[in-house]
Amino acid sequence: MEKVREVIAYKNHFEDFLLAQPIKVQDKIYKVIEIIETYERVPSTYLKLILGTKGLYETRIKLGSNIWRVF
């Protein structure tokens, strides 16, 4: 699929967080990032704008009963 937007990580904070997660969680995070980058209309269950900011979004990743939030 062709990308319609680009996900940008700030410094190494995201990479540090990602590598600290189990492999199943890492796979789910990559899947959600792929959805964000390739879908024209991303469901709000995956991506929400943080009100009062300019271009900062929250991504919610759910696996089982756990939820991770990535900004």
PDB file of N, CA and C in Angstrom:
ATOM      1  N   MET A   1       0.834  -1.186   0.000  1.00  0.00           N
ATOM      2  CA  MET A   1       0.000   0.000   0.000  1.00  0.00           C
ATOM      3  C   MET A   1       0.875   1.244   0.000  1.00  0.00           C
ATOM      4  N   GLU A   2       0.357   2.278  -0.584  1.00  0.00           N
ATOM      5  CA  GLU A   2       1.084   3.540  -0.672  1.00  0.00           C
ATOM      6  C   GLU A   2       0.830   4.380   0.581  1.00  0.00           C
ATOM      7  N   LYS A   3       1.881   5.048   1.050  1.00  0.00           N
ATOM      8  CA  LYS A   3       1.760   5.891   2.238  1.00  0.00           C
ATOM      9  C   LYS A   3       1.043   7.195   1.904  1.00  0.00           C
ATOM     10  N   VAL A   4       0.144   7.604   2.803  1.00  0.00           N
ATOM     11  CA  VAL A   4      -0.544   8.883   2.646  1.00  0.00           C
ATOM     12  C   VAL A   4      -0.064   9.893   3.686  1.00  0.00           C
ATOM     13  N   ARG A   5       0.671   9.419   4.697  1.00  0.00           N
ATOM     14  CA  ARG A   5       1.246  10.313   5.711  1.00  0.00           C
ATOM     15  C   ARG A   5       2.474   9.632   6.298  1.00  0.00           C
ATOM     16  N   GLU A   6       3.239  10.402   7.052  1.00  0.00           N
ATOM     17  CA  GLU A   6       4.469   9.886   7.648  1.00  0.00           C
ATOM     18  C   GLU A   6       4.387  10.013   9.164  1.00  0.00           C
ATOM     19  N   VAL A   7       4.750   8.946   9.850  1.00  0.00           N
ATOM     20  CA  VAL A   7       4.826   8.956  11.306  1.00  0.00           C
ATOM     21  C   VAL A   7       6.255   9.305  11.685  1.00  0.00           C
ATOM     22  N   ILE A   8       6.414  10.312  12.550  1.00  0.00           N
ATOM     23  CA  ILE A   8       7.736  10.790  12.943  1.00  0.00           C
ATOM     24  C   ILE A   8       7.936  10.539  14.436  1.00  0.00           C
ATOM     25  N   ALA A   9       9.056   9.929  14.786  1.00  0.00           N
ATOM     26  CA  ALA A   9       9.403   9.684  16.189  1.00  0.00           C
ATOM     27  C   ALA A   9      10.350  10.786  16.656  1.00  0.00           C
ATOM     28  N   TYR A  10      10.122  11.258  17.870  1.00  0.00           N
ATOM     29  CA  TYR A  10      10.947  12.319  18.442  1.00  0.00           C
ATOM     30  C   TYR A  10      12.144  11.702  19.160  1.00  0.00           C
ATOM     31  N   LYS A  11      13.331  12.121  18.731  1.00  0.00           N
ATOM     32  CA  LYS A  11      14.596  11.618  19.279  1.00  0.00           C
ATOM     33  C   LYS A  11      14.554  10.098  19.347  1.00  0.00           C
ATOM     34  N   ASN A  12      15.005   9.505  20.456  1.00  0.00           N
ATOM     35  CA  ASN A  12      15.013   8.049  20.562  1.00  0.00           C
ATOM     36  C   ASN A  12      14.003   7.542  21.599  1.00  0.00           C
ATOM     37  N   HIS A  13      13.095   8.411  22.044  1.00  0.00           N
ATOM     38  CA  HIS A  13      12.144   8.031  23.085  1.00  0.00           C
ATOM     39  C   HIS A  13      11.235   6.883  22.640  1.00  0.00           C
ATOM     40  N   PHE A  14      10.723   6.964  21.429  1.00  0.00           N
ATOM     41  CA  PHE A  14       9.832   5.915  20.940  1.00  0.00           C
ATOM     42  C   PHE A  14      10.577   4.595  20.771  1.00  0.00           C
ATOM     43  N   GLU A  15      11.757   4.648  20.208  1.00  0.00           N
ATOM     44  CA  GLU A  15      12.533   3.420  19.997  1.00  0.00           C
ATOM     45  C   GLU A  15      12.847   2.742  21.337  1.00  0.00           C
ATOM     46  N   ASP A  16      13.215   3.530  22.352  1.00  0.00           N
ATOM     47  CA  ASP A  16      13.489   2.970  23.683  1.00  0.00           C
ATOM     48  C   ASP A  16      12.237   2.285  24.244  1.00  0.00           C
ATOM     49  N   PHE A  17      11.093   2.967  24.106  1.00  0.00           N
ATOM     50  CA  PHE A  17       9.824   2.401  24.567  1.00  0.00           C
ATOM     51  C   PHE A  17       9.501   1.109  23.813  1.00  0.00           C
ATOM     52  N   LEU A  18       9.637   1.148  22.503  1.00  0.00           N
ATOM     53  CA  LEU A  18       9.294   0.000  21.658  1.00  0.00           C
ATOM     54  C   LEU A  18      10.143  -1.223  22.003  1.00  0.00           C
ATOM     55  N   LEU A  19      11.440  -1.029  22.145  1.00  0.00           N
ATOM     56  CA  LEU A  19      12.336  -2.156  22.411  1.00  0.00           C
ATOM     57  C   LEU A  19      12.135  -2.754  23.807  1.00  0.00           C
ATOM     58  N   ALA A  20      11.519  -2.002  24.707  1.00  0.00           N
ATOM     59  CA  ALA A  20      11.253  -2.504  26.055  1.00  0.00           C
ATOM     60  C   ALA A  20       9.988  -3.372  26.110  1.00  0.00           C
ATOM     61  N   GLN A  21       9.242  -3.427  25.005  1.00  0.00           N
ATOM     62  CA  GLN A  21       7.986  -4.176  24.957  1.00  0.00           C
ATOM     63  C   GLN A  21       8.225  -5.597  24.446  1.00  0.00           C
ATOM     64  N   PRO A  22       7.344  -6.521  24.839  1.00  0.00           N
ATOM     65  CA  PRO A  22       7.421  -7.889  24.289  1.00  0.00           C
ATOM     66  C   PRO A  22       7.190  -7.873  22.766  1.00  0.00           C
ATOM     67  N   ILE A  23       7.626  -8.914  22.097  1.00  0.00           N
ATOM     68  CA  ILE A  23       7.536  -9.002  20.628  1.00  0.00           C
ATOM     69  C   ILE A  23       6.100  -8.855  20.140  1.00  0.00           C
ATOM     70  N   LYS A  24       5.129  -9.468  20.801  1.00  0.00           N
ATOM     71  CA  LYS A  24       3.733  -9.355  20.362  1.00  0.00           C
ATOM     72  C   LYS A  24       3.258  -7.913  20.402  1.00  0.00           C
ATOM     73  N   VAL A  25       3.674  -7.171  21.416  1.00  0.00           N
ATOM     74  CA  VAL A  25       3.295  -5.762  21.528  1.00  0.00           C
ATOM     75  C   VAL A  25       3.985  -4.959  20.434  1.00  0.00           C
ATOM     76  N   GLN A  26       5.254  -5.233  20.189  1.00  0.00           N
ATOM     77  CA  GLN A  26       5.985  -4.549  19.115  1.00  0.00           C
ATOM     78  C   GLN A  26       5.291  -4.765  17.774  1.00  0.00           C
ATOM     79  N   ASP A  27       4.879  -6.005  17.499  1.00  0.00           N
ATOM     80  CA  ASP A  27       4.193  -6.315  16.243  1.00  0.00           C
ATOM     81  C   ASP A  27       2.891  -5.522  16.125  1.00  0.00           C
ATOM     82  N   LYS A  28       2.139  -5.441  17.210  1.00  0.00           N
ATOM     83  CA  LYS A  28       0.873  -4.691  17.200  1.00  0.00           C
ATOM     84  C   LYS A  28       1.128  -3.204  16.972  1.00  0.00           C
ATOM     85  N   ILE A  29       2.164  -2.657  17.601  1.00  0.00           N
ATOM     86  CA  ILE A  29       2.509  -1.240  17.416  1.00  0.00           C
ATOM     87  C   ILE A  29       2.866  -0.972  15.958  1.00  0.00           C
ATOM     88  N   TYR A  30       3.668  -1.853  15.356  1.00  0.00           N
ATOM     89  CA  TYR A  30       4.021  -1.691  13.943  1.00  0.00           C
ATOM     90  C   TYR A  30       2.780  -1.762  13.049  1.00  0.00           C
ATOM     91  N   LYS A  31       1.852  -2.656  13.387  1.00  0.00           N
ATOM     92  CA  LYS A  31       0.622  -2.786  12.607  1.00  0.00           C
ATOM     93  C   LYS A  31      -0.191  -1.497  12.665  1.00  0.00           C
ATOM     94  N   VAL A  32      -0.319  -0.915  13.857  1.00  0.00           N
ATOM     95  CA  VAL A  32      -1.078   0.331  14.007  1.00  0.00           C
ATOM     96  C   VAL A  32      -0.384   1.474  13.268  1.00  0.00           C
ATOM     97  N   ILE A  33       0.931   1.538  13.335  1.00  0.00           N
ATOM     98  CA  ILE A  33       1.668   2.572  12.596  1.00  0.00           C
ATOM     99  C   ILE A  33       1.442   2.418  11.096  1.00  0.00           C
ATOM    100  N   GLU A  34       1.437   1.191  10.613  1.00  0.00           N
ATOM    101  CA  GLU A  34       1.176   0.946   9.196  1.00  0.00           C
ATOM    102  C   GLU A  34      -0.227   1.422   8.803  1.00  0.00           C
ATOM    103  N   ILE A  35      -1.208   1.173   9.660  1.00  0.00           N
ATOM    104  CA  ILE A  35      -2.572   1.647   9.405  1.00  0.00           C
ATOM    105  C   ILE A  35      -2.591   3.166   9.319  1.00  0.00           C
ATOM    106  N   ILE A  36      -1.922   3.835  10.248  1.00  0.00           N
ATOM    107  CA  ILE A  36      -1.889   5.303  10.275  1.00  0.00           C
ATOM    108  C   ILE A  36      -1.236   5.854   9.014  1.00  0.00           C
ATOM    109  N   GLU A  37      -0.178   5.197   8.563  1.00  0.00           N
ATOM    110  CA  GLU A  37       0.552   5.692   7.392  1.00  0.00           C
ATOM    111  C   GLU A  37      -0.157   5.409   6.071  1.00  0.00           C
ATOM    112  N   THR A  38      -0.991   4.379   6.007  1.00  0.00           N
ATOM    113  CA  THR A  38      -1.540   3.982   4.710  1.00  0.00           C
ATOM    114  C   THR A  38      -3.027   4.273   4.521  1.00  0.00           C
ATOM    115  N   TYR A  39      -3.800   4.372   5.587  1.00  0.00           N
ATOM    116  CA  TYR A  39      -5.232   4.630   5.448  1.00  0.00           C
ATOM    117  C   TYR A  39      -5.484   6.123   5.285  1.00  0.00           C
ATOM    118  N   GLU A  40      -6.310   6.463   4.342  1.00  0.00           N
ATOM    119  CA  GLU A  40      -6.681   7.869   4.135  1.00  0.00           C
ATOM    120  C   GLU A  40      -7.465   8.390   5.338  1.00  0.00           C
ATOM    121  N   ARG A  41      -8.409   7.595   5.805  1.00  0.00           N
ATOM    122  CA  ARG A  41      -9.228   7.965   6.975  1.00  0.00           C
ATOM    123  C   ARG A  41      -8.938   6.954   8.087  1.00  0.00           C
ATOM    124  N   VAL A  42      -8.186   7.399   9.085  1.00  0.00           N
ATOM    125  CA  VAL A  42      -7.792   6.520  10.180  1.00  0.00           C
ATOM    126  C   VAL A  42      -8.891   6.536  11.245  1.00  0.00           C
ATOM    127  N   PRO A  43      -9.374   5.371  11.670  1.00  0.00           N
ATOM    128  CA  PRO A  43     -10.405   5.329  12.710  1.00  0.00           C
ATOM    129  C   PRO A  43      -9.918   5.981  14.008  1.00  0.00           C
ATOM    130  N   SER A  44     -10.832   6.647  14.713  1.00  0.00           N
ATOM    131  CA  SER A  44     -10.452   7.343  15.945  1.00  0.00           C
ATOM    132  C   SER A  44     -10.053   6.375  17.055  1.00  0.00           C
ATOM    133  N   THR A  45     -10.324   5.093  16.884  1.00  0.00           N
ATOM    134  CA  THR A  45      -9.859   4.125  17.877  1.00  0.00           C
ATOM    135  C   THR A  45      -8.343   3.993  17.855  1.00  0.00           C
ATOM    136  N   TYR A  46      -7.713   4.391  16.740  1.00  0.00           N
ATOM    137  CA  TYR A  46      -6.267   4.317  16.607  1.00  0.00           C
ATOM    138  C   TYR A  46      -5.577   5.662  16.787  1.00  0.00           C
ATOM    139  N   LEU A  47      -6.209   6.749  16.371  1.00  0.00           N
ATOM    140  CA  LEU A  47      -5.518   8.032  16.304  1.00  0.00           C
ATOM    141  C   LEU A  47      -6.444   9.175  16.670  1.00  0.00           C
ATOM    142  N   LYS A  48      -6.002  10.017  17.623  1.00  0.00           N
ATOM    143  CA  LYS A  48      -6.790  11.183  18.018  1.00  0.00           C
ATOM    144  C   LYS A  48      -5.869  12.385  18.167  1.00  0.00           C
ATOM    145  N   LEU A  49      -6.345  13.527  17.707  1.00  0.00           N
ATOM    146  CA  LEU A  49      -5.612  14.782  17.869  1.00  0.00           C
ATOM    147  C   LEU A  49      -5.684  15.212  19.322  1.00  0.00           C
ATOM    148  N   ILE A  50      -4.566  15.646  19.874  1.00  0.00           N
ATOM    149  CA  ILE A  50      -4.542  16.180  21.231  1.00  0.00           C
ATOM    150  C   ILE A  50      -4.975  17.640  21.135  1.00  0.00           C
ATOM    151  N   LEU A  51      -6.106  17.956  21.743  1.00  0.00           N
ATOM    152  CA  LEU A  51      -6.645  19.310  21.673  1.00  0.00           C
ATOM    153  C   LEU A  51      -5.678  20.313  22.291  1.00  0.00           C
ATOM    154  N   GLY A  52      -5.598  21.492  21.685  1.00  0.00           N
ATOM    155  CA  GLY A  52      -4.717  22.548  22.174  1.00  0.00           C
ATOM    156  C   GLY A  52      -3.289  22.427  21.688  1.00  0.00           C
ATOM    157  N   THR A  53      -3.024  21.475  20.788  1.00  0.00           N
ATOM    158  CA  THR A  53      -1.668  21.299  20.239  1.00  0.00           C
ATOM    159  C   THR A  53      -1.710  21.485  18.726  1.00  0.00           C
ATOM    160  N   LYS A  54      -0.546  21.590  18.154  1.00  0.00           N
ATOM    161  CA  LYS A  54      -0.440  21.737  16.701  1.00  0.00           C
ATOM    162  C   LYS A  54       0.253  20.492  16.148  1.00  0.00           C
ATOM    163  N   GLY A  55      -0.555  19.534  15.699  1.00  0.00           N
ATOM    164  CA  GLY A  55      -0.005  18.349  15.055  1.00  0.00           C
ATOM    165  C   GLY A  55       0.430  17.235  15.988  1.00  0.00           C
ATOM    166  N   LEU A  56       0.034  17.272  17.264  1.00  0.00           N
ATOM    167  CA  LEU A  56       0.380  16.190  18.184  1.00  0.00           C
ATOM    168  C   LEU A  56      -0.817  15.251  18.303  1.00  0.00           C
ATOM    169  N   TYR A  57      -0.564  13.976  18.065  1.00  0.00           N
ATOM    170  CA  TYR A  57      -1.625  12.972  18.091  1.00  0.00           C
ATOM    171  C   TYR A  57      -1.312  11.909  19.127  1.00  0.00           C
ATOM    172  N   GLU A  58      -2.369  11.282  19.614  1.00  0.00           N
ATOM    173  CA  GLU A  58      -2.252  10.151  20.521  1.00  0.00           C
ATOM    174  C   GLU A  58      -2.680   8.901  19.765  1.00  0.00           C
ATOM    175  N   THR A  59      -1.859   7.875  19.861  1.00  0.00           N
ATOM    176  CA  THR A  59      -2.186   6.586  19.276  1.00  0.00           C
ATOM    177  C   THR A  59      -2.456   5.616  20.411  1.00  0.00           C
ATOM    178  N   ARG A  60      -3.572   4.923  20.320  1.00  0.00           N
ATOM    179  CA  ARG A  60      -3.913   3.923  21.326  1.00  0.00           C
ATOM    180  C   ARG A  60      -3.742   2.543  20.727  1.00  0.00           C
ATOM    181  N   ILE A  61      -2.981   1.732  21.424  1.00  0.00           N
ATOM    182  CA  ILE A  61      -2.722   0.376  20.964  1.00  0.00           C
ATOM    183  C   ILE A  61      -3.253  -0.572  22.022  1.00  0.00           C
ATOM    184  N   LYS A  62      -4.177  -1.435  21.631  1.00  0.00           N
ATOM    185  CA  LYS A  62      -4.788  -2.370  22.562  1.00  0.00           C
ATOM    186  C   LYS A  62      -4.424  -3.791  22.158  1.00  0.00           C
ATOM    187  N   LEU A  63      -3.980  -4.557  23.148  1.00  0.00           N
ATOM    188  CA  LEU A  63      -3.660  -5.960  22.936  1.00  0.00           C
ATOM    189  C   LEU A  63      -4.137  -6.712  24.172  1.00  0.00           C
ATOM    190  N   GLY A  64      -5.126  -7.547  23.984  1.00  0.00           N
ATOM    191  CA  GLY A  64      -5.734  -8.223  25.125  1.00  0.00           C
ATOM    192  C   GLY A  64      -6.445  -7.202  25.987  1.00  0.00           C
ATOM    193  N   SER A  65      -6.142  -7.197  27.267  1.00  0.00           N
ATOM    194  CA  SER A  65      -6.764  -6.218  28.172  1.00  0.00           C
ATOM    195  C   SER A  65      -5.838  -5.036  28.457  1.00  0.00           C
ATOM    196  N   ASN A  66      -4.688  -4.984  27.804  1.00  0.00           N
ATOM    197  CA  ASN A  66      -3.728  -3.892  28.004  1.00  0.00           C
ATOM    198  C   ASN A  66      -3.878  -2.832  26.925  1.00  0.00           C
ATOM    199  N   ILE A  67      -3.659  -1.575  27.317  1.00  0.00           N
ATOM    200  CA  ILE A  67      -3.690  -0.460  26.376  1.00  0.00           C
ATOM    201  C   ILE A  67      -2.443   0.375  26.560  1.00  0.00           C
ATOM    202  N   TRP A  68      -1.777   0.703  25.443  1.00  0.00           N
ATOM    203  CA  TRP A  68      -0.614   1.571  25.451  1.00  0.00           C
ATOM    204  C   TRP A  68      -0.968   2.836  24.712  1.00  0.00           C
ATOM    205  N   ARG A  69      -0.467   3.956  25.202  1.00  0.00           N
ATOM    206  CA  ARG A  69      -0.689   5.243  24.538  1.00  0.00           C
ATOM    207  C   ARG A  69       0.665   5.775  24.082  1.00  0.00           C
ATOM    208  N   VAL A  70       0.725   6.127  22.821  1.00  0.00           N
ATOM    209  CA  VAL A  70       1.947   6.665  22.240  1.00  0.00           C
ATOM    210  C   VAL A  70       1.595   8.008  21.641  1.00  0.00           C
ATOM    211  N   PHE A  71       2.407   9.022  21.938  1.00  0.00           N
ATOM    212  CA  PHE A  71       2.164  10.380  21.429  1.00  0.00           C
ATOM    213  C   PHE A  71       3.130  10.700  20.312  1.00  0.00           C
TER     214      PHE A  71
END
